[in-house]
Amino acid sequence: MTKTTADKKTAAKRSKAASPRKTRAKAQAETVTTPDVVATHIAAPQTHAPVPAHTAGSNDALMARRNAAVPRGVASAMPFFAAKAENAELWDVEGNRYIDFAGGIAVLNTGHRHAKVVEAAKAQEDLYTHTSFQVVPYEPYVALAEKLNALAPGEFEKKSLLVTTGAEAVENAVKIARAHTGRPGIIAFSGGYHGRTLMTLGLTGKVTPYKKDVGPFPTDIFRAPFPDARQGVTVEDALKALETLMLTDADPSRIAAIILEPVLGEGGYVPVPAEMWQALRAICDKHGILLISDEIQAGFGRTGTWFAIEHSGVAPDLITVAKSMAGGYPIAGVIGRADVMDAPMPGGLGGTYGGNPVACAAALAAIEALDSEGLLERSTRMGEHFRARFAEIGARTAPYRMWDIRGLGAMLAVEFVTDFETATPDAALTKSVIAHAQKRGLILLACGMHGNALRIMVPLTASDAIVEEGLEIFEAALADAVAERMAHAAE
């Protein structure tokens, strides 16, 4: 492939930023005596479970119905339809079994159909399923708010708002910040993902596929560079750019909040360095700006703590939550300083379905399970295991292609490149690995600005045996993808 001078400079800068990892990875790769591929000994998914009658039908027939009834903008990563799921396993409508390393996009930290979560939801359904908290309030909403207030970092009084989706939580965090400060501006970061509504798309720092063709977006949103040493952007660089932004465009006296994911989600599972959080806290305190930690994907044990920002020792003013909070039931929320949360007038916050009682009951049970089953500690151990196994697999099966292994706890990603010298993102190889893994019975999803990273979102309740089986399938799929690439190159 021919590269421009600019391309070469960018690649060299990226390679230099990643040199410590590159050196270790090269050393690992050079110990391998057979660097090309490993034996592909993992069988394709087998029929292990009866298919419920109401879901009987072929994947192809259902896909045809889906394509006729559902707009193309609603994409599905897998070419099959779910019929049954349990913990970290899923069966499609034809009875094929899959190991789930996607977890419904980081929603199932407690696994599919956790017994305590399902039991709590069913018990609530026997009482009432909806009254709208704004009409007739109910205890599960209050109990969940109390629990969230107790779990969130910060030695100050807190209050919580419950809504239905992550984007709705971010929208309300912005509303609350603006009401409290009387200011309009919001600063977000490149690579961040905050939702698909127009306001949250304005905050999201990735064009394709989220922002393409649907602008214009709201005003008074400013973008700062994310500190990513692999891309040649240090914390010092990011803070200097933020300072410049505040001098040229984002007048700090008009900024209500700074919002940031503690680990980029769609942006590639890149953690925010602790010193960045600490500097942002100081900047916010200096200028009367609120600090928002978007924990929608990183929260509830995924990184080994209740909230990923806890790794930094910083307490934000507002926290947005969703995904794994309720073990698969749709609920989201905003947790924050009591005085800040009380800024909107009565009626200024809420929503017809916000804090649904069944979802509240499920969330309370999921949080209890995370605590009583030691899943935060398990996340840390699981992350260590994945890191070690990925290093082995990369060196043995794809030398000089698995460039980076990163994340916090069990919120990990591996990034594929064409080679270590240029570190050119290889989205095609990543896509091929996902396809081969699916054929062999493993569900994986990509992420990253270039689509060349695989993210791990396996339930924390997955057994060691299931995790290892999934890793073996991953290695076989990676070997398939590498062999396919080599075969094409030889043609």
CSV table of C-alpha atoms in Angstrom, one decimal:
chain,number,residue,atom,x,y,z
A,1,MET,CA,0.0,0.0,0.0
A,2,THR,CA,1.4,3.4,-1.0
A,3,LYS,CA,1.5,6.0,1.8
A,4,THR,CA,1.7,9.7,1.7
A,5,THR,CA,4.3,11.7,3.7
A,6,ALA,CA,1.6,12.7,6.1
A,7,ASP,CA,0.5,9.1,6.5
A,8,LYS,CA,4.0,8.1,7.3
A,9,LYS,CA,4.5,10.9,9.8
A,10,THR,CA,1.2,10.0,11.5
A,11,ALA,CA,2.0,6.3,11.6
A,12,ALA,CA,5.5,7.0,13.0
A,13,LYS,CA,4.0,9.2,15.7
A,14,ARG,CA,1.5,6.5,16.6
A,15,SER,CA,4.2,3.8,16.6
A,16,LYS,CA,6.5,5.9,18.8
A,17,ALA,CA,3.7,6.6,21.3
A,18,ALA,CA,3.1,2.8,21.6
A,19,SER,CA,6.8,1.8,21.7
A,20,PRO,CA,6.7,0.2,25.2
A,21,ARG,CA,3.9,-2.1,24.2
A,22,LYS,CA,5.4,-2.7,20.8
A,23,THR,CA,8.7,-3.8,22.4
A,24,ARG,CA,6.9,-6.3,24.7
A,25,ALA,CA,4.7,-7.6,22.0
A,26,LYS,CA,7.6,-8.1,19.6
A,27,ALA,CA,9.5,-9.9,22.3
A,28,GLN,CA,6.5,-12.2,22.8
A,29,ALA,CA,6.1,-12.7,19.1
A,30,GLU,CA,9.7,-13.5,18.5
A,31,THR,CA,9.6,-16.5,21.0
A,32,VAL,CA,7.1,-18.2,18.7
A,33,THR,CA,8.6,-20.9,16.5
A,34,THR,CA,5.6,-21.3,14.2
A,35,PRO,CA,4.3,-17.7,13.6
A,36,ASP,CA,1.7,-18.2,10.9
A,37,VAL,CA,-1.4,-20.0,12.2
A,38,VAL,CA,-2.5,-22.5,14.9
A,39,ALA,CA,-4.6,-25.5,14.4
A,40,THR,CA,-8.3,-24.7,14.1
A,41,HIS,CA,-9.7,-27.4,16.4
A,42,ILE,CA,-12.8,-25.7,17.8
A,43,ALA,CA,-16.0,-27.0,16.2
A,44,ALA,CA,-18.7,-24.9,14.8
A,45,PRO,CA,-21.8,-24.2,17.0
A,46,GLN,CA,-23.8,-27.3,17.7
A,47,THR,CA,-27.5,-27.8,18.5
A,48,HIS,CA,-27.6,-28.2,22.3
A,49,ALA,CA,-31.1,-26.8,23.3
A,50,PRO,CA,-34.6,-27.2,22.2
A,51,VAL,CA,-36.1,-24.1,20.5
A,52,PRO,CA,-39.2,-22.7,22.1
A,53,ALA,CA,-42.2,-23.1,20.0
A,54,HIS,CA,-43.0,-19.4,19.6
A,55,THR,CA,-39.6,-18.8,18.0
A,56,ALA,CA,-39.6,-21.8,15.7
A,57,GLY,CA,-38.3,-20.8,12.2
A,58,SER,CA,-35.1,-20.4,10.3
A,59,ASN,CA,-32.7,-17.6,10.7
A,60,ASP,CA,-32.9,-16.9,7.0
A,61,ALA,CA,-36.7,-16.6,7.1
A,62,LEU,CA,-36.7,-14.3,10.1
A,63,MET,CA,-34.0,-12.2,8.4
A,64,ALA,CA,-36.2,-11.8,5.4
A,65,ARG,CA,-39.1,-10.6,7.6
A,66,ARG,CA,-36.7,-8.3,9.5
A,67,ASN,CA,-35.4,-6.7,6.4
A,68,ALA,CA,-39.0,-6.1,5.1
A,69,ALA,CA,-40.3,-4.7,8.4
A,70,VAL,CA,-37.3,-2.9,10.1
A,71,PRO,CA,-35.4,0.1,8.7
A,72,ARG,CA,-31.8,-0.5,7.5
A,73,GLY,CA,-30.6,2.1,10.0
A,74,VAL,CA,-31.2,-0.4,12.8
A,75,ALA,CA,-28.2,-2.6,12.3
A,76,SER,CA,-27.7,-6.1,13.7
A,77,ALA,CA,-24.2,-7.4,14.2
A,78,MET,CA,-25.1,-11.1,14.1
A,79,PRO,CA,-27.0,-12.9,11.2
A,80,PHE,CA,-29.0,-15.1,13.6
A,81,PHE,CA,-32.0,-14.7,15.9
A,82,ALA,CA,-32.1,-15.4,19.6
A,83,ALA,CA,-34.3,-18.0,21.1
A,84,LYS,CA,-32.9,-18.7,24.5
A,85,ALA,CA,-30.1,-17.4,26.7
A,86,GLU,CA,-28.6,-18.4,30.1
A,87,ASN,CA,-25.7,-16.6,31.8
A,88,ALA,CA,-23.0,-16.3,29.1
A,89,GLU,CA,-24.6,-18.7,26.6
A,90,LEU,CA,-27.2,-18.1,23.9
A,91,TRP,CA,-29.1,-20.3,21.5
A,92,ASP,CA,-30.5,-19.2,18.2
A,93,VAL,CA,-33.9,-20.2,16.7
A,94,GLU,CA,-32.2,-23.2,14.9
A,95,GLY,CA,-30.8,-24.4,18.2
A,96,ASN,CA,-27.2,-23.4,17.6
A,97,ARG,CA,-25.2,-22.5,20.8
A,98,TYR,CA,-23.1,-19.4,21.2
A,99,ILE,CA,-20.8,-18.1,23.9
A,100,ASP,CA,-21.7,-14.4,24.5
A,101,PHE,CA,-18.7,-12.1,24.8
A,102,ALA,CA,-20.9,-9.1,23.9
A,103,GLY,CA,-23.4,-9.1,26.7
A,104,GLY,CA,-26.0,-7.1,24.9
A,105,ILE,CA,-23.4,-4.3,24.5
A,106,ALA,CA,-22.2,-4.4,28.1
A,107,VAL,CA,-25.6,-4.7,29.6
A,108,LEU,CA,-25.3,-8.2,31.2
A,109,ASN,CA,-22.6,-8.0,33.8
A,110,THR,CA,-24.8,-10.4,35.8
A,111,GLY,CA,-25.4,-12.6,32.8
A,112,HIS,CA,-28.5,-13.5,30.9
A,113,ARG,CA,-31.5,-14.2,33.1
A,114,HIS,CA,-29.7,-14.0,36.5
A,115,ALA,CA,-32.0,-15.9,38.9
A,116,LYS,CA,-32.3,-13.1,41.4
A,117,VAL,CA,-33.0,-10.5,38.8
A,118,VAL,CA,-35.7,-12.5,37.1
A,119,GLU,CA,-37.3,-13.4,40.4
A,120,ALA,CA,-37.4,-9.8,41.6
A,121,ALA,CA,-38.9,-8.6,38.3
A,122,LYS,CA,-41.6,-11.4,38.3
A,123,ALA,CA,-42.5,-10.5,41.9
A,124,GLN,CA,-42.9,-6.9,41.0
A,125,GLU,CA,-45.0,-7.8,38.0
A,126,ASP,CA,-47.5,-9.6,40.3
A,127,LEU,CA,-48.0,-6.2,42.1
A,128,TYR,CA,-48.1,-3.5,39.3
A,129,THR,CA,-46.1,-2.8,36.2
A,130,HIS,CA,-46.7,0.9,35.7
A,131,THR,CA,-48.3,3.9,37.4
A,132,SER,CA,-45.8,6.6,36.1
A,133,PHE,CA,-43.8,7.9,39.0
A,134,GLN,CA,-45.0,11.4,38.2
A,135,VAL,CA,-48.6,10.3,38.8
A,136,VAL,CA,-48.5,7.7,41.6
A,137,PRO,CA,-45.0,7.2,43.1
A,138,TYR,CA,-43.8,3.8,44.3
A,139,GLU,CA,-41.2,2.5,46.7
A,140,PRO,CA,-38.9,0.6,44.2
A,141,TYR,CA,-37.9,4.0,42.6
A,142,VAL,CA,-37.1,5.5,46.0
A,143,ALA,CA,-35.1,2.4,47.1
A,144,LEU,CA,-33.1,2.3,43.9
A,145,ALA,CA,-32.3,6.1,44.2
A,146,GLU,CA,-31.2,5.5,47.8
A,147,LYS,CA,-28.9,2.6,46.7
A,148,LEU,CA,-27.3,4.6,43.8
A,149,ASN,CA,-26.8,7.6,46.2
A,150,ALA,CA,-25.0,5.3,48.6
A,151,LEU,CA,-22.8,3.7,45.9
A,152,ALA,CA,-21.7,6.8,44.0
A,153,PRO,CA,-18.3,8.3,44.9
A,154,GLY,CA,-18.1,11.7,46.8
A,155,GLU,CA,-18.5,12.7,50.4
A,156,PHE,CA,-21.6,14.9,49.8
A,157,GLU,CA,-25.4,14.5,49.8
A,158,LYS,CA,-26.7,13.0,46.6
A,159,LYS,CA,-30.0,12.5,44.7
A,160,SER,CA,-30.8,10.3,41.7
A,161,LEU,CA,-33.2,10.7,38.8
A,162,LEU,CA,-34.3,7.5,37.0
A,163,VAL,CA,-35.1,7.4,33.3
A,164,THR,CA,-35.2,4.7,30.6
A,165,THR,CA,-32.2,4.9,28.3
A,166,GLY,CA,-28.6,6.0,28.4
A,167,ALA,CA,-29.1,8.8,25.9
A,168,GLU,CA,-32.0,10.1,28.0
A,169,ALA,CA,-29.7,10.1,31.1
A,170,VAL,CA,-27.1,12.2,29.3
A,171,GLU,CA,-29.8,14.6,28.0
A,172,ASN,CA,-31.0,15.1,31.5
A,173,ALA,CA,-27.5,15.5,32.9
A,174,VAL,CA,-27.1,18.4,30.5
A,175,LYS,CA,-30.4,19.9,31.4
A,176,ILE,CA,-29.6,19.7,35.1
A,177,ALA,CA,-26.1,21.2,34.6
A,178,ARG,CA,-27.5,24.1,32.6
A,179,ALA,CA,-30.3,24.7,35.2
A,180,HIS,CA,-27.8,24.7,38.1
A,181,THR,CA,-25.2,26.9,36.5
A,182,GLY,CA,-27.3,29.1,34.3
A,183,ARG,CA,-24.8,28.5,31.5
A,184,PRO,CA,-25.3,26.9,28.0
A,185,GLY,CA,-22.0,25.4,27.0
A,186,ILE,CA,-20.9,21.7,27.2
A,187,ILE,CA,-17.4,20.4,26.5
A,188,ALA,CA,-17.0,16.8,25.3
A,189,PHE,CA,-14.1,14.9,23.9
A,190,SER,CA,-13.0,13.3,20.6
A,191,GLY,CA,-13.9,9.6,20.4
A,192,GLY,CA,-16.6,9.9,23.1
A,193,TYR,CA,-20.0,8.2,22.7
A,194,HIS,CA,-23.0,9.7,24.6
A,195,GLY,CA,-26.0,8.5,22.6
A,196,ARG,CA,-28.0,8.9,19.4
A,197,THR,CA,-30.5,11.7,20.1
A,198,LEU,CA,-29.7,15.0,18.6
A,199,MET,CA,-28.2,16.5,21.8
A,200,THR,CA,-26.2,13.4,22.6
A,201,LEU,CA,-25.1,13.1,19.0
A,202,GLY,CA,-23.8,16.6,19.3
A,203,LEU,CA,-21.7,15.4,22.2
A,204,THR,CA,-20.6,12.2,20.5
A,205,GLY,CA,-17.2,12.5,18.9
A,206,LYS,CA,-17.5,10.0,16.1
A,207,VAL,CA,-19.2,10.6,12.7
A,208,THR,CA,-19.8,7.2,11.1
A,209,PRO,CA,-22.3,5.7,11.5
A,210,TYR,CA,-23.9,7.8,14.3
A,211,LYS,CA,-23.8,11.4,13.0
A,212,LYS,CA,-23.8,10.9,9.3
A,213,ASP,CA,-26.5,12.7,7.4
A,214,VAL,CA,-28.6,13.7,10.5
A,215,GLY,CA,-27.2,17.2,11.4
A,216,PRO,CA,-27.3,20.0,12.2
A,217,PHE,CA,-26.6,19.5,15.8
A,218,PRO,CA,-27.2,21.7,18.9
A,219,THR,CA,-25.0,24.7,19.4
A,220,ASP,CA,-22.8,25.5,22.5
A,221,ILE,CA,-21.1,22.1,22.3
A,222,PHE,CA,-17.3,22.2,22.1
A,223,ARG,CA,-14.8,19.4,21.4
A,224,ALA,CA,-11.5,18.8,23.1
A,225,PRO,CA,-8.9,16.1,22.2
A,226,PHE,CA,-9.0,12.9,24.1
A,227,PRO,CA,-5.7,12.0,25.8
A,228,ASP,CA,-4.5,8.9,24.0
A,229,ALA,CA,-0.7,8.3,24.0
A,230,ARG,CA,-1.1,5.7,21.3
A,231,GLN,CA,-2.2,8.5,19.0
A,232,GLY,CA,0.5,10.8,20.2
A,233,VAL,CA,-1.8,12.8,22.5
A,234,THR,CA,-0.5,13.0,26.0
A,235,VAL,CA,-2.4,14.3,29.0
A,236,GLU,CA,-0.3,17.4,28.8
A,237,ASP,CA,-1.2,17.8,25.2
A,238,ALA,CA,-4.9,17.3,25.9
A,239,LEU,CA,-4.9,19.8,28.7
A,240,LYS,CA,-3.0,22.4,26.7
A,241,ALA,CA,-5.6,22.0,23.9
A,242,LEU,CA,-8.4,22.4,26.4
A,243,GLU,CA,-6.8,25.6,27.7
A,244,THR,CA,-6.5,26.9,24.1
A,245,LEU,CA,-10.2,25.9,23.5
A,246,MET,CA,-11.2,28.0,26.5
A,247,LEU,CA,-9.2,30.9,25.2
A,248,THR,CA,-10.5,30.8,21.7
A,249,ASP,CA,-14.1,29.4,21.6
A,250,ALA,CA,-15.4,28.0,24.9
A,251,ASP,CA,-15.5,30.9,27.4
A,252,PRO,CA,-15.3,29.1,30.7
A,253,SER,CA,-17.8,31.5,32.2
A,254,ARG,CA,-20.4,30.1,29.8
A,255,ILE,CA,-19.6,26.4,30.2
A,256,ALA,CA,-22.0,24.4,32.3
A,257,ALA,CA,-20.3,21.1,32.3
A,258,ILE,CA,-17.4,18.9,31.0
A,259,ILE,CA,-18.5,15.3,30.1
A,260,LEU,CA,-16.2,12.4,29.6
A,261,GLU,CA,-16.4,8.6,29.6
A,262,PRO,CA,-13.9,7.1,32.1
A,263,VAL,CA,-13.2,4.4,29.4
A,264,LEU,CA,-14.1,5.3,25.9
A,265,GLY,CA,-16.8,2.9,24.7
A,266,GLU,CA,-17.4,3.1,21.0
A,267,GLY,CA,-14.2,5.1,20.8
A,268,GLY,CA,-12.1,2.0,21.5
A,269,TYR,CA,-12.1,1.1,25.2
A,270,VAL,CA,-9.3,3.6,26.0
A,271,PRO,CA,-9.1,4.5,29.7
A,272,VAL,CA,-8.8,8.1,30.8
A,273,PRO,CA,-5.6,8.5,32.8
A,274,ALA,CA,-6.1,9.4,36.4
A,275,GLU,CA,-4.1,12.6,36.1
A,276,MET,CA,-6.5,13.8,33.4
A,277,TRP,CA,-9.5,13.4,35.7
A,278,GLN,CA,-7.6,15.1,38.5
A,279,ALA,CA,-6.7,18.1,36.2
A,280,LEU,CA,-10.3,18.3,35.0
A,281,ARG,CA,-11.6,18.4,38.5
A,282,ALA,CA,-9.3,21.3,39.3
A,283,ILE,CA,-10.3,23.1,36.1
A,284,CYS,CA,-14.0,22.6,36.9
A,285,ASP,CA,-13.6,23.8,40.5
A,286,LYS,CA,-11.7,26.9,39.3
A,287,HIS,CA,-14.4,28.0,36.8
A,288,GLY,CA,-17.6,26.8,38.5
A,289,ILE,CA,-18.1,24.1,35.9
A,290,LEU,CA,-19.7,20.7,36.6
A,291,LEU,CA,-17.9,17.5,35.9
A,292,ILE,CA,-19.9,14.6,34.4
A,293,SER,CA,-18.7,11.1,34.3
A,294,ASP,CA,-20.6,9.1,31.7
A,295,GLU,CA,-20.6,5.6,33.2
A,296,ILE,CA,-23.2,4.1,31.0
A,297,GLN,CA,-20.9,1.4,29.6
A,298,ALA,CA,-18.2,1.4,32.2
A,299,GLY,CA,-20.3,1.2,35.4
A,300,PHE,CA,-21.6,-1.5,37.7
A,301,GLY,CA,-18.5,-3.6,38.1
A,302,ARG,CA,-17.3,-3.7,34.5
A,303,THR,CA,-13.9,-2.2,35.5
A,304,GLY,CA,-13.6,-3.8,39.0
A,305,THR,CA,-15.2,-0.9,40.9
A,306,TRP,CA,-18.8,0.2,41.0
A,307,PHE,CA,-17.9,3.2,38.8
A,308,ALA,CA,-14.8,3.4,36.6
A,309,ILE,CA,-14.0,6.9,37.8
A,310,GLU,CA,-13.2,5.5,41.2
A,311,HIS,CA,-9.9,4.3,39.8
A,312,SER,CA,-8.8,8.0,39.7
A,313,GLY,CA,-9.9,9.0,43.2
A,314,VAL,CA,-12.0,11.9,41.7
A,315,ALA,CA,-15.6,12.5,42.6
A,316,PRO,CA,-17.6,14.0,39.7
A,317,ASP,CA,-20.6,16.2,40.2
A,318,LEU,CA,-22.9,14.1,38.1
A,319,ILE,CA,-22.8,10.5,36.9
A,320,THR,CA,-24.9,9.0,34.1
A,321,VAL,CA,-25.7,5.3,34.4
A,322,ALA,CA,-27.6,2.6,32.5
A,323,LYS,CA,-26.7,-0.7,30.8
A,324,SER,CA,-25.7,-3.3,33.4
A,325,MET,CA,-27.5,-1.5,36.2
A,326,ALA,CA,-30.6,-3.8,35.9
A,327,GLY,CA,-29.2,-7.0,34.4
A,328,GLY,CA,-31.0,-6.6,31.0
A,329,TYR,CA,-34.0,-4.5,31.9
A,330,PRO,CA,-34.3,-1.0,30.4
A,331,ILE,CA,-33.5,1.6,33.0
A,332,ALA,CA,-31.0,4.5,33.3
A,333,GLY,CA,-30.3,7.4,35.6
A,334,VAL,CA,-28.4,10.5,36.7
A,335,ILE,CA,-26.7,10.5,40.1
A,336,GLY,CA,-25.4,13.8,41.5
A,337,ARG,CA,-24.9,16.4,44.1
A,338,ALA,CA,-28.2,17.0,45.9
A,339,ASP,CA,-28.1,20.8,45.4
A,340,VAL,CA,-27.2,20.3,41.7
A,341,MET,CA,-30.0,17.7,41.1
A,342,ASP,CA,-32.5,20.0,42.7
A,343,ALA,CA,-31.9,22.8,40.2
A,344,PRO,CA,-34.7,22.1,37.8
A,345,MET,CA,-38.2,23.1,38.9
A,346,PRO,CA,-40.9,20.5,39.7
A,347,GLY,CA,-42.0,18.9,36.5
A,348,GLY,CA,-38.7,19.8,34.8
A,349,LEU,CA,-37.4,16.3,35.1
A,350,GLY,CA,-39.1,12.9,34.4
A,351,GLY,CA,-40.8,10.9,31.7
A,352,THR,CA,-43.7,8.6,31.4
A,353,TYR,CA,-41.8,5.3,31.7
A,354,GLY,CA,-38.8,6.7,33.7
A,355,GLY,CA,-37.9,4.4,36.6
A,356,ASN,CA,-40.3,1.7,35.6
A,357,PRO,CA,-41.1,-0.4,38.8
A,358,VAL,CA,-40.2,-3.7,37.2
A,359,ALA,CA,-36.9,-2.4,36.0
A,360,CYS,CA,-36.3,-0.8,39.4
A,361,ALA,CA,-36.8,-4.2,41.1
A,362,ALA,CA,-34.5,-5.8,38.6
A,363,ALA,CA,-31.8,-3.2,39.2
A,364,LEU,CA,-32.0,-3.6,43.0
A,365,ALA,CA,-31.5,-7.4,42.6
A,366,ALA,CA,-28.7,-7.0,40.0
A,367,ILE,CA,-26.8,-4.6,42.3
A,368,GLU,CA,-27.3,-7.0,45.2
A,369,ALA,CA,-25.9,-9.9,43.1
A,370,LEU,CA,-22.9,-7.9,42.0
A,371,ASP,CA,-22.2,-7.2,45.7
A,372,SER,CA,-23.0,-10.6,47.3
A,373,GLU,CA,-21.3,-12.7,44.5
A,374,GLY,CA,-18.1,-10.7,44.6
A,375,LEU,CA,-18.4,-9.8,40.9
A,376,LEU,CA,-16.3,-6.6,41.3
A,377,GLU,CA,-13.4,-8.6,42.5
A,378,ARG,CA,-14.1,-11.2,39.8
A,379,SER,CA,-14.0,-8.4,37.1
A,380,THR,CA,-10.4,-7.6,38.2
A,381,ARG,CA,-9.3,-11.2,38.1
A,382,MET,CA,-11.1,-11.8,34.8
A,383,GLY,CA,-9.4,-8.8,33.3
A,384,GLU,CA,-6.0,-10.1,34.3
A,385,HIS,CA,-6.7,-13.5,32.8
A,386,PHE,CA,-7.9,-12.0,29.5
A,387,ARG,CA,-4.8,-9.8,29.3
A,388,ALA,CA,-2.4,-12.7,29.8
A,389,ARG,CA,-4.3,-15.0,27.4
A,390,PHE,CA,-4.6,-12.3,24.7
A,391,ALA,CA,-0.8,-11.7,24.9
A,392,GLU,CA,-0.2,-15.4,24.4
A,393,ILE,CA,-2.7,-15.7,21.6
A,394,GLY,CA,-1.4,-12.7,19.8
A,395,ALA,CA,2.2,-13.8,19.9
A,396,ARG,CA,1.4,-17.3,18.8
A,397,THR,CA,-1.4,-16.8,16.3
A,398,ALA,CA,-1.0,-13.2,14.9
A,399,PRO,CA,2.5,-11.9,15.4
A,400,TYR,CA,2.8,-8.2,14.8
A,401,ARG,CA,-0.9,-7.8,14.3
A,402,MET,CA,-2.4,-7.6,17.8
A,403,TRP,CA,-0.9,-4.3,18.6
A,404,ASP,CA,-2.6,-3.3,21.8
A,405,ILE,CA,-4.4,-4.9,24.8
A,406,ARG,CA,-6.0,-2.2,27.0
A,407,GLY,CA,-8.8,-1.3,29.4
A,408,LEU,CA,-9.7,-1.5,33.1
A,409,GLY,CA,-10.8,-4.7,34.8
A,410,ALA,CA,-12.9,-6.8,32.5
A,411,MET,CA,-13.6,-3.9,30.2
A,412,LEU,CA,-10.9,-4.8,27.7
A,413,ALA,CA,-10.1,-4.4,24.0
A,414,VAL,CA,-7.6,-5.8,21.6
A,415,GLU,CA,-6.6,-3.8,18.6
A,416,PHE,CA,-5.5,-5.2,15.2
A,417,VAL,CA,-3.0,-3.5,12.8
A,418,THR,CA,-1.4,-4.5,9.6
A,419,ASP,CA,2.1,-4.4,11.2
A,420,PHE,CA,3.8,-3.0,14.3
A,421,GLU,CA,6.1,-0.6,12.4
A,422,THR,CA,3.3,1.5,10.9
A,423,ALA,CA,0.5,0.4,13.3
A,424,THR,CA,-1.9,1.0,10.5
A,425,PRO,CA,-5.5,0.1,11.7
A,426,ASP,CA,-6.7,-3.2,10.2
A,427,ALA,CA,-10.5,-3.1,10.3
A,428,ALA,CA,-10.8,-5.8,7.7
A,429,LEU,CA,-8.9,-8.3,9.8
A,430,THR,CA,-11.0,-7.3,12.8
A,431,LYS,CA,-14.2,-7.9,10.8
A,432,SER,CA,-12.9,-11.2,9.6
A,433,VAL,CA,-12.1,-12.4,13.1
A,434,ILE,CA,-15.7,-11.5,14.2
A,435,ALA,CA,-17.2,-13.4,11.3
A,436,HIS,CA,-15.1,-16.5,11.9
A,437,ALA,CA,-15.8,-16.4,15.6
A,438,GLN,CA,-19.5,-16.3,14.9
A,439,LYS,CA,-19.3,-19.3,12.6
A,440,ARG,CA,-17.5,-21.2,15.4
A,441,GLY,CA,-20.0,-20.1,18.1
A,442,LEU,CA,-18.6,-16.9,19.7
A,443,ILE,CA,-20.3,-13.5,19.7
A,444,LEU,CA,-17.8,-10.6,19.5
A,445,LEU,CA,-18.2,-6.9,18.7
A,446,ALA,CA,-15.8,-4.3,17.3
A,447,CYS,CA,-15.2,-0.7,18.4
A,448,GLY,CA,-12.8,2.1,17.9
A,449,MET,CA,-12.5,5.1,15.7
A,450,HIS,CA,-11.2,2.9,12.9
A,451,GLY,CA,-13.3,-0.2,13.7
A,452,ASN,CA,-10.2,-2.3,14.3
A,453,ALA,CA,-10.6,-3.2,18.0
A,454,LEU,CA,-12.5,-6.1,19.6
A,455,ARG,CA,-14.1,-5.3,22.9
A,456,ILE,CA,-14.8,-7.8,25.7
A,457,MET,CA,-18.1,-7.5,27.5
A,458,VAL,CA,-18.6,-11.1,28.7
A,459,PRO,CA,-20.8,-11.5,31.8
A,460,LEU,CA,-18.9,-11.4,35.0
A,461,THR,CA,-20.8,-14.4,36.1
A,462,ALA,CA,-19.4,-16.5,33.2
A,463,SER,CA,-17.7,-19.7,34.5
A,464,ASP,CA,-13.9,-20.1,34.0
A,465,ALA,CA,-14.7,-23.0,31.7
A,466,ILE,CA,-17.0,-20.9,29.4
A,467,VAL,CA,-14.4,-18.0,29.4
A,468,GLU,CA,-11.7,-20.4,28.3
A,469,GLU,CA,-13.8,-22.1,25.7
A,470,GLY,CA,-14.6,-18.6,24.3
A,471,LEU,CA,-10.9,-17.7,24.2
A,472,GLU,CA,-10.1,-21.0,22.4
A,473,ILE,CA,-12.7,-20.1,19.8
A,474,PHE,CA,-11.3,-16.6,19.5
A,475,GLU,CA,-7.8,-18.0,18.8
A,476,ALA,CA,-9.2,-20.4,16.2
A,477,ALA,CA,-11.1,-17.6,14.6
A,478,LEU,CA,-8.0,-15.4,14.6
A,479,ALA,CA,-6.0,-18.2,13.0
A,480,ASP,CA,-8.7,-18.5,10.3
A,481,ALA,CA,-8.7,-14.8,9.6
A,482,VAL,CA,-4.9,-14.7,9.4
A,483,ALA,CA,-4.8,-17.7,7.1
A,484,GLU,CA,-7.5,-16.2,4.9
A,485,ARG,CA,-5.4,-12.9,4.7
A,486,MET,CA,-2.3,-14.9,3.7
A,487,ALA,CA,-4.1,-16.9,1.1
A,488,HIS,CA,-5.5,-13.7,-0.5
A,489,ALA,CA,-2.0,-12.2,-0.4
A,490,ALA,CA,-0.6,-15.2,-2.2
A,491,GLU,CA,-3.1,-15.0,-5.0
